[in-house]
Short mmCIF file of C-alpha atoms in Angstrom, two decimals:
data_model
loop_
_atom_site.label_atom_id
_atom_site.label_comp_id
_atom_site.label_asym_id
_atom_site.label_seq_id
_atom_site.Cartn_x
_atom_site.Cartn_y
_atom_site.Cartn_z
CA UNK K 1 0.00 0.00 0.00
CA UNK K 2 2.70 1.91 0.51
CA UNK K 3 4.25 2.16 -2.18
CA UNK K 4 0.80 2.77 -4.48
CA UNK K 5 0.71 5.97 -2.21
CA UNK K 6 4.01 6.89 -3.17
CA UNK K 7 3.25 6.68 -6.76
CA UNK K 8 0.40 8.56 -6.74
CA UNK K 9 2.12 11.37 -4.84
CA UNK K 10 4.00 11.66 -7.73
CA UNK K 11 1.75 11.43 -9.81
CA UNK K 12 -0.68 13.56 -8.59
CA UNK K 13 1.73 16.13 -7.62
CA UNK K 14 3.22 16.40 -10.73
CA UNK K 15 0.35 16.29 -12.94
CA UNK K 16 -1.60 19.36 -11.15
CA UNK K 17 1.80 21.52 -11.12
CA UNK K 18 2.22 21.97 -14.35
CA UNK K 19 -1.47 22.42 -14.70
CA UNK K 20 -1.37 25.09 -12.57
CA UNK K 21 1.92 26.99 -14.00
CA UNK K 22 -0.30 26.46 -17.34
CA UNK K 23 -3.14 28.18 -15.58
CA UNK K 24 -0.51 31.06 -13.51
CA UNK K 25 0.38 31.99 -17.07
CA UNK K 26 -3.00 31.86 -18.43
CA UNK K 27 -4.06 34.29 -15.30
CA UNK K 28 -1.30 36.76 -16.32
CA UNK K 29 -2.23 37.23 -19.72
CA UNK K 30 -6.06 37.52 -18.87
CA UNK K 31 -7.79 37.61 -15.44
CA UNK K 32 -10.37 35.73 -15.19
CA UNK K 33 -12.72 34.18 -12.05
CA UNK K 34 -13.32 30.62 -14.24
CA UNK K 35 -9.69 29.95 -14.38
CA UNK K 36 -8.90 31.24 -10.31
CA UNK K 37 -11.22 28.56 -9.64
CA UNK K 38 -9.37 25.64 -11.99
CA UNK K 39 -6.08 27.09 -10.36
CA UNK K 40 -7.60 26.63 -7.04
CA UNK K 41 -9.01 22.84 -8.32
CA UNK K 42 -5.56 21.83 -9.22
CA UNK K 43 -3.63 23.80 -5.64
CA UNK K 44 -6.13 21.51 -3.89
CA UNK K 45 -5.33 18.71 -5.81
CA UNK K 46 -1.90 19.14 -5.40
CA UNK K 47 -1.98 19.39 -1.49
CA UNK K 48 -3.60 16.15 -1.53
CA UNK K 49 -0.94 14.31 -3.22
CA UNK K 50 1.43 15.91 -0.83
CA UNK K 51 -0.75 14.63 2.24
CA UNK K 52 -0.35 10.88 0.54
CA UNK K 53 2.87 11.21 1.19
CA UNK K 54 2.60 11.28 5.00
CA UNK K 55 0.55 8.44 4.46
CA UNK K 56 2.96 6.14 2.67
CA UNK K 57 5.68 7.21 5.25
CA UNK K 58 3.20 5.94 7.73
CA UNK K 59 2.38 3.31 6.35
CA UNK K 60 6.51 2.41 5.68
CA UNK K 61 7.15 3.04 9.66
CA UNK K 62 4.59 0.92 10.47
CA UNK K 63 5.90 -2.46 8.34
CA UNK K 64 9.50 -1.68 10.00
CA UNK K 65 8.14 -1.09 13.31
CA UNK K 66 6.51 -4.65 14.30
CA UNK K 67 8.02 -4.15 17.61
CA UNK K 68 6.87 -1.17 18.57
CA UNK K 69 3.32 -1.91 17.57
CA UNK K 70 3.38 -4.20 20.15
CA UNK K 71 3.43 -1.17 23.29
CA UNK K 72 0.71 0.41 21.36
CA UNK K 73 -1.87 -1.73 22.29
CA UNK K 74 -2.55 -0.58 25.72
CA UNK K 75 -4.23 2.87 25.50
CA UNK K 76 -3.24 4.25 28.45
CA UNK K 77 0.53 4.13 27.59
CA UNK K 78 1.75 7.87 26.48
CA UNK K 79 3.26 6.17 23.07
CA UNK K 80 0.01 4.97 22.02
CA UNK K 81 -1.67 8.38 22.84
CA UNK K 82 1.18 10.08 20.65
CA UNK K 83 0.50 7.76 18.16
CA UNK K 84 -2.94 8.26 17.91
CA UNK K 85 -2.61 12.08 17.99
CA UNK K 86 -0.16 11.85 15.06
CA UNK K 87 -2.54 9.36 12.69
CA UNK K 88 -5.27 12.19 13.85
CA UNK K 89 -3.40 15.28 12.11
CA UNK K 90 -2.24 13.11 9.43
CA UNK K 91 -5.81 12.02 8.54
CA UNK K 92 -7.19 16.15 9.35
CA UNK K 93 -4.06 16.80 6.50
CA UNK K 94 -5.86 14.52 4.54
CA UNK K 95 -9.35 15.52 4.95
CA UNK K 96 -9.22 19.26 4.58
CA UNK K 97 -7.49 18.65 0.82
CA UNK K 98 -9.87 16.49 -0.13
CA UNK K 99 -12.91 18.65 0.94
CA UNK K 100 -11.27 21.36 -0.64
CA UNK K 101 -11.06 19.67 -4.26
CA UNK K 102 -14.58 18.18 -3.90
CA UNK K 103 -15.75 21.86 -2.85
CA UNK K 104 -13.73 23.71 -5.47
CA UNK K 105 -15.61 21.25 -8.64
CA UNK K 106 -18.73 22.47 -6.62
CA UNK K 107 -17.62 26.00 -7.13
CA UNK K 108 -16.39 25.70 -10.71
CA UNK K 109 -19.82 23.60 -11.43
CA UNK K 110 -21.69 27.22 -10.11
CA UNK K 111 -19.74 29.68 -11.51
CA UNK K 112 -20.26 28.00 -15.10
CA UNK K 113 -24.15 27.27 -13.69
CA UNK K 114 -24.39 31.11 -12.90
CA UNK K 115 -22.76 32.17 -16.59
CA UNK K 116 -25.56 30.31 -18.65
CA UNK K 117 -28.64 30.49 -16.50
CA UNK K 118 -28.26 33.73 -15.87
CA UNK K 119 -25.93 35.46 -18.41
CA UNK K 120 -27.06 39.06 -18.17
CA UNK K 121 -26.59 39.65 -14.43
CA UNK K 122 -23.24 36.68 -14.37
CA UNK K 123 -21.05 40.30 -14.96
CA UNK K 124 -22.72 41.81 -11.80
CA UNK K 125 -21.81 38.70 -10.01
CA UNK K 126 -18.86 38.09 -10.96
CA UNK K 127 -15.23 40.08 -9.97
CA UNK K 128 -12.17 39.89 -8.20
CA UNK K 129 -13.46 40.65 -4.35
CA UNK K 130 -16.47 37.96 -5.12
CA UNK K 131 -13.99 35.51 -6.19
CA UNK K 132 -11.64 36.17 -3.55
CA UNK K 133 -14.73 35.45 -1.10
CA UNK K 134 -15.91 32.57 -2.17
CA UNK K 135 -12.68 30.78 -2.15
CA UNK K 136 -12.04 31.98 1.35
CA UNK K 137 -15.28 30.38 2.10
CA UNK K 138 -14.18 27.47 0.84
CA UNK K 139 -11.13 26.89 2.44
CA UNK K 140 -12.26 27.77 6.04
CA UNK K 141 -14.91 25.23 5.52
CA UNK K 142 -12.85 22.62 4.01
CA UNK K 143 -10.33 23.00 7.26
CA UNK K 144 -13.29 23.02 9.42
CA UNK K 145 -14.47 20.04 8.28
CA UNK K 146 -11.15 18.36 7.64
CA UNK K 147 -10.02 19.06 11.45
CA UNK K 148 -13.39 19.06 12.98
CA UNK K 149 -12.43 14.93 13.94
CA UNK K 150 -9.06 16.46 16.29
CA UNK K 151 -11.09 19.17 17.62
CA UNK K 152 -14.50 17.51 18.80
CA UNK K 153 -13.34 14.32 21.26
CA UNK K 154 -16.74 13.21 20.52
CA UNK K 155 -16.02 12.22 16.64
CA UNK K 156 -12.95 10.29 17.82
CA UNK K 157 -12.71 6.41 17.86
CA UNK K 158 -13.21 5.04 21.17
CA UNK K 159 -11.29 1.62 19.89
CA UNK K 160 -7.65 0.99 20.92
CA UNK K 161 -5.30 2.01 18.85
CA UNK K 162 -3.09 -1.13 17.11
CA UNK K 163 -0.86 1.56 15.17
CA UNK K 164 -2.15 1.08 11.70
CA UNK K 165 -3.18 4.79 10.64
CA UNK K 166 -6.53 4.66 8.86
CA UNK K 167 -10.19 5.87 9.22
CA UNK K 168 -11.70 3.64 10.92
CA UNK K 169 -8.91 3.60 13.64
CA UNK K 170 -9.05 7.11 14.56
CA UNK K 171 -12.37 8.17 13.70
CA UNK K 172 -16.27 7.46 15.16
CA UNK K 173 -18.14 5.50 13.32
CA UNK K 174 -20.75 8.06 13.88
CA UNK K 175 -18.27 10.46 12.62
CA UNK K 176 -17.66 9.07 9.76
CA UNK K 177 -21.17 9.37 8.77
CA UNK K 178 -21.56 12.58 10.01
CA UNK K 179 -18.60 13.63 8.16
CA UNK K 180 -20.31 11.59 4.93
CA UNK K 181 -23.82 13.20 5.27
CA UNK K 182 -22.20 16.92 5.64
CA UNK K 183 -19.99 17.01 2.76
CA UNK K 184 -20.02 14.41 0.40
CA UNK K 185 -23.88 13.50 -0.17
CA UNK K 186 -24.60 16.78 -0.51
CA UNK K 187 -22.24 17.57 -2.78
CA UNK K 188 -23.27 14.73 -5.13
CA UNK K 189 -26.80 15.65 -5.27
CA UNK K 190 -26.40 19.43 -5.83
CA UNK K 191 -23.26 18.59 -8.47
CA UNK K 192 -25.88 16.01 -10.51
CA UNK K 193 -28.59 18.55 -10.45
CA UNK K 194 -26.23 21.48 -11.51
CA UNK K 195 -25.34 19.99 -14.71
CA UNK K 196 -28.68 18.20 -15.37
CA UNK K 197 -30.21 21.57 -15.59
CA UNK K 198 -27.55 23.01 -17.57
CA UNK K 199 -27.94 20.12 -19.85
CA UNK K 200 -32.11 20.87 -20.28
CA UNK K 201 -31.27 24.38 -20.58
CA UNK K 202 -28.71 23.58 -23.74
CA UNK K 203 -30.84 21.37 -25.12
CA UNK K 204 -33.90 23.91 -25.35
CA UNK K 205 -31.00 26.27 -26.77
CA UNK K 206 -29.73 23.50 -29.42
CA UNK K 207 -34.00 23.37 -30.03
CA UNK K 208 -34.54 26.22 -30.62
CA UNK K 209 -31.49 27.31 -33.20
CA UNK K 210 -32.38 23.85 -35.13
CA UNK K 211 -36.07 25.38 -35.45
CA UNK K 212 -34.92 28.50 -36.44
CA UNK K 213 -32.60 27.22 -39.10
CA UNK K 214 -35.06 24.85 -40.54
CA UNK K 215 -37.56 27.57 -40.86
CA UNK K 216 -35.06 29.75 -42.93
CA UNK K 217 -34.06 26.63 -45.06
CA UNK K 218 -37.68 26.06 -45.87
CA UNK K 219 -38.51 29.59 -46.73
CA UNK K 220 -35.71 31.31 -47.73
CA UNK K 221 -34.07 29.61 -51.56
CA UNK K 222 -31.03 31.16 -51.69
CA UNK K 223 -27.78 29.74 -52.68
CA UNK K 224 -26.46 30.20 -48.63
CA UNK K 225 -29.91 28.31 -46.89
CA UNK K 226 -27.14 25.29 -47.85
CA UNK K 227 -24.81 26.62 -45.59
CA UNK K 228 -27.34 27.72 -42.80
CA UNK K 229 -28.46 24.01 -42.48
CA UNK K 230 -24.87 22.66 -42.56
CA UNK K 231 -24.14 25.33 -39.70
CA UNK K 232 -27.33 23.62 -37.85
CA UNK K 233 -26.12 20.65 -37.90
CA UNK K 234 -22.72 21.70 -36.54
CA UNK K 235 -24.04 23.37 -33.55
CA UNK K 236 -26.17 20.22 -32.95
CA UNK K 237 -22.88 17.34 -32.99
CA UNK K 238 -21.32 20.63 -30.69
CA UNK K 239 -24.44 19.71 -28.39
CA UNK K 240 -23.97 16.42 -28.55
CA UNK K 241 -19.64 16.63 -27.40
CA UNK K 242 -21.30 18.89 -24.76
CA UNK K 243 -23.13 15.72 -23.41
CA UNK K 244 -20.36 13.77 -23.62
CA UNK K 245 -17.98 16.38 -22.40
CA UNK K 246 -20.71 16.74 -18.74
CA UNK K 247 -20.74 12.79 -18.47
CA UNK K 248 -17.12 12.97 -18.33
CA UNK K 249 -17.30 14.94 -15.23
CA UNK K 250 -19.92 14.23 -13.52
CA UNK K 251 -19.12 10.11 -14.08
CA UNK K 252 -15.93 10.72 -12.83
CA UNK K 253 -16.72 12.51 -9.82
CA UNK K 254 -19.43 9.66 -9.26
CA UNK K 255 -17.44 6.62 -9.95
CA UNK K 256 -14.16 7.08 -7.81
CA UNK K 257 -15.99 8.86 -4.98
CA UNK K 258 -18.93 7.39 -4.91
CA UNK K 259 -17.68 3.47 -3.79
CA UNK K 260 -15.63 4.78 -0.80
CA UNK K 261 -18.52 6.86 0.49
CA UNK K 262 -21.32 4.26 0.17
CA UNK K 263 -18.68 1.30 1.63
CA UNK K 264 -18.07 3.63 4.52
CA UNK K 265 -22.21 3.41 5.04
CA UNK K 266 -22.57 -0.48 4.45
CA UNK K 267 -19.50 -0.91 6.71
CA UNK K 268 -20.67 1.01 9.83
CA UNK K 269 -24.22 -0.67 9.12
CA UNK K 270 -22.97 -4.45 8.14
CA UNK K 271 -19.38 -4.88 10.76
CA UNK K 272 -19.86 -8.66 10.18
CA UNK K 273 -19.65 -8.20 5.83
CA UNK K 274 -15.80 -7.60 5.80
CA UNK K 275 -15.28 -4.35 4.29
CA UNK K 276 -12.60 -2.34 5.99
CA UNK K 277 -9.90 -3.82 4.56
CA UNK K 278 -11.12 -2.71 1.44
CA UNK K 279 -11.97 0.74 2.38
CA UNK K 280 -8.70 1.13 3.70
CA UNK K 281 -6.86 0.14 0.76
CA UNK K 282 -8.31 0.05 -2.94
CA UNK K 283 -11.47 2.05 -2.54
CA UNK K 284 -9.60 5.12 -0.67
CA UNK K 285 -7.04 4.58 -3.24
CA UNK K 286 -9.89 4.72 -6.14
CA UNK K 287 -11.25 8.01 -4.38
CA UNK K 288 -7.73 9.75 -4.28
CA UNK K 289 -7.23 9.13 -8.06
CA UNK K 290 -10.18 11.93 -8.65
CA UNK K 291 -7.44 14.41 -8.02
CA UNK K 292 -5.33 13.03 -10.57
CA UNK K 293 -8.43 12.92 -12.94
CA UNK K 294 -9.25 16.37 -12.15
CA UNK K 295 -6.71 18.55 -13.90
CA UNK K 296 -7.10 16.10 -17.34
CA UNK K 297 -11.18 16.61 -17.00
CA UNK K 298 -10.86 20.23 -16.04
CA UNK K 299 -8.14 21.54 -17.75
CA UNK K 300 -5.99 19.19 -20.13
CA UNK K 301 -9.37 19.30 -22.53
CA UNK K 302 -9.32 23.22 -22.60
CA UNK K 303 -7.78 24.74 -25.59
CA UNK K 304 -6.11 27.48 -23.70
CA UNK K 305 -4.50 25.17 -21.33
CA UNK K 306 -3.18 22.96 -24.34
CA UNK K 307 -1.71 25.78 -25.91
CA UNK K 308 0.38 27.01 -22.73
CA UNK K 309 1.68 23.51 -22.16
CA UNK K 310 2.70 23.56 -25.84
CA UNK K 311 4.35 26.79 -25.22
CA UNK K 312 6.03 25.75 -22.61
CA UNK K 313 7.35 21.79 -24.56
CA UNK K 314 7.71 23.50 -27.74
CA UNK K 315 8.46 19.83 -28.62
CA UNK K 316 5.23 19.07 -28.46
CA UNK K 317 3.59 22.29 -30.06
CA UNK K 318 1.24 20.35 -32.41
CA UNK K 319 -0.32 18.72 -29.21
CA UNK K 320 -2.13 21.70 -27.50
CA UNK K 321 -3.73 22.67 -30.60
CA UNK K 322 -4.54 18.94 -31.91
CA UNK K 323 -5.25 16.80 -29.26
CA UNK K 324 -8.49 14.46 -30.04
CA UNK K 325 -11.41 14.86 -28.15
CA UNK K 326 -13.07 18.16 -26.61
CA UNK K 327 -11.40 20.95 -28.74
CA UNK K 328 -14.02 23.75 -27.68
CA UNK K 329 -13.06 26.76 -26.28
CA UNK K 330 -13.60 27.27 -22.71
CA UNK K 331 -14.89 31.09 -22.97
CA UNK K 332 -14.66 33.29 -19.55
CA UNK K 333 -17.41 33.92 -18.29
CA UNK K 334 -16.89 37.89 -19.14
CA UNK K 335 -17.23 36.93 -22.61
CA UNK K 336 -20.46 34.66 -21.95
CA UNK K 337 -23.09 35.09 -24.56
CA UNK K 338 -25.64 32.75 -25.80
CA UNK K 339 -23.83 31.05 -28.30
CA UNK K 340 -21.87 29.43 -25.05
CA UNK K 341 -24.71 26.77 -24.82
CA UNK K 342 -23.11 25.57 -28.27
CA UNK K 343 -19.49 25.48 -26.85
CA UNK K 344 -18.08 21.88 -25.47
CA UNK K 345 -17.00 23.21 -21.71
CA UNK K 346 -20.22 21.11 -20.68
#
């Protein structure tokens, strides 16, 4: 286990770096909220991979340390108390990261939700001091929650502690769920609705243009109606890589969270089915791999992202600007209009 946590340190460190020197540069050239909250995505991101790495050191002291593992299990000795307070802050390091990502997609799923349901007033809504708000917000709630298991006794585990560092051996049960209901749940449902009502609002959009186009193909005989239909269609297949593009995120988001969460449920509810081990291993494992998938979903398949990475390989210039898949332009939302339900960001 160890060593899977060491390689997605690296990984995960790495990968959300560069995205967010891509994004720094990006920021430079034009400010703009959208891309603050990316660069904020991929700084969370990036703190979790470097709170794996307290993990895997854990987990490497604790395979060289069968000796030692052996005073821990009395609770009243002062090692075991140490111990515990240590896997406690590790875990809170852990935590607060994590929240932080899942919070910051939130943020970046209503900022975009903001620019097309309401694109007149988004402008109003939108700046520098609002932006600056909301990601303080974010961050005192994601430490709040994060830490909330060192500071309330009550959300601590009541077990003896054997020395392994994980969930389950420092926090409640009740905790955990707690923890579960507050953040994570939550998050799912309003994420899922978010983009299911962007998608109905896009596809009324897509509706609507197709109407319009037909009508003028119908009525008007001109050499260009040719061209107006053939533009139709285009912004139609743009809906449909739109679809694809918001199944991308929100399956992701859903498929590597989603297991650990609903395991931690079954587990508190079924003790006798035999789930920690896997909790503790794979499925927390799946779960951390969303912040490695996060800067490929989020930024890797914008254009302007591409293009500073190619700037800065220059050996690989003809990547940012022809790399398969999403190729639409992710527009700030200063620039929103209504042609932005036709873009691929979604």
């Amino acid at each position: 286990m160890g060593l899977a946590l060491s390689i997605a340190s690296c990984l995960i460190i790495s990968t959300n770096l560069l995205v967010a020197t891509a994004l720094m540069r990006l920021l430079l050239k034009r400010s703009s909220q959208s891309w603050c909250f990316v660069l904020n995505l991929a700084l969370a991101d990036t703190l979790v991979g470097v709170s794996i790495t307290g993990l895997a050191t854990e987990d490497f002291n604790s395979n060289g340390q069968s000796q030692n593992q052996l005073d821990l299990h009395t609770n009243s000795t002062p090692p075991a108390a140490r111990a515990k307070s240590r896997c406690l802050l590790r875990m809170a390091f852990m935590m607060s990261p994590c929240t932080a990502s899942i919070l910051s997609m939130l943020l970046i799923s209503l900022d975009r939700y903001a620019a097309i349901k309401m694109p007149l007033r988004y402008s109003l809504l939108s700046g520098k001091s609002r932006a600056a708000a909301a990601l303080l917000v974010l961050w005192i709630s994601a430490v709040t929650l994060g830490f909330s298991p060192v500071l309330v006794k009550q959300l601590q585990s009541k077990r003896h502690y054997d020395g392994y560092c994980a969930f389950f051996s420092v926090i409640d049960e009740v905790g955990i769920i707690a923890l579960c209901s507050s953040c994570y749940f939550p998050v799912l449902c309003l994420f899922v609705y978010i983009y299911l009502d962007i998608l109905k609002i896009a596809c009324g959009h897509q509706k609507q243009i197709f109407r319009v186009r037909q009508a003028s193909f119908r009525v008007s005989e001109r050499p260009g109606s040719q061209h107006c239909h053939h533009q139709a269609r285009s912004f139609y297949w743009s809906h449909v890589k739109a679809l694809r593009t918001v199944g991308v995120l929100v399956g992701c988001f859903i498929l590597l969270w989603c297991p650990f969460f609903v395991v931690c449920v079954v587990h508190i509810l079924c003790e006798g089915c035999g789930l920690k081990e896997d909790l503790e291993s794979s499925l927390f494992l799946l779960g951390l791999s969303n912040s490695l998938i996060n800067p490929l979903v989020y930024a890797f398949w914008q254009r302007e992202v591409r293009l500073q990475l190619a700037a800065m390989f220059p050996c690989s210039s003809g990547w940012g600007v022809s790399t398969g898949g999403v190729t639409g332009r992710f527009n700030p939302p200063e620039t929103v209009n209504h042609n932005m339900y036709a873009t691929s960001n979604f």
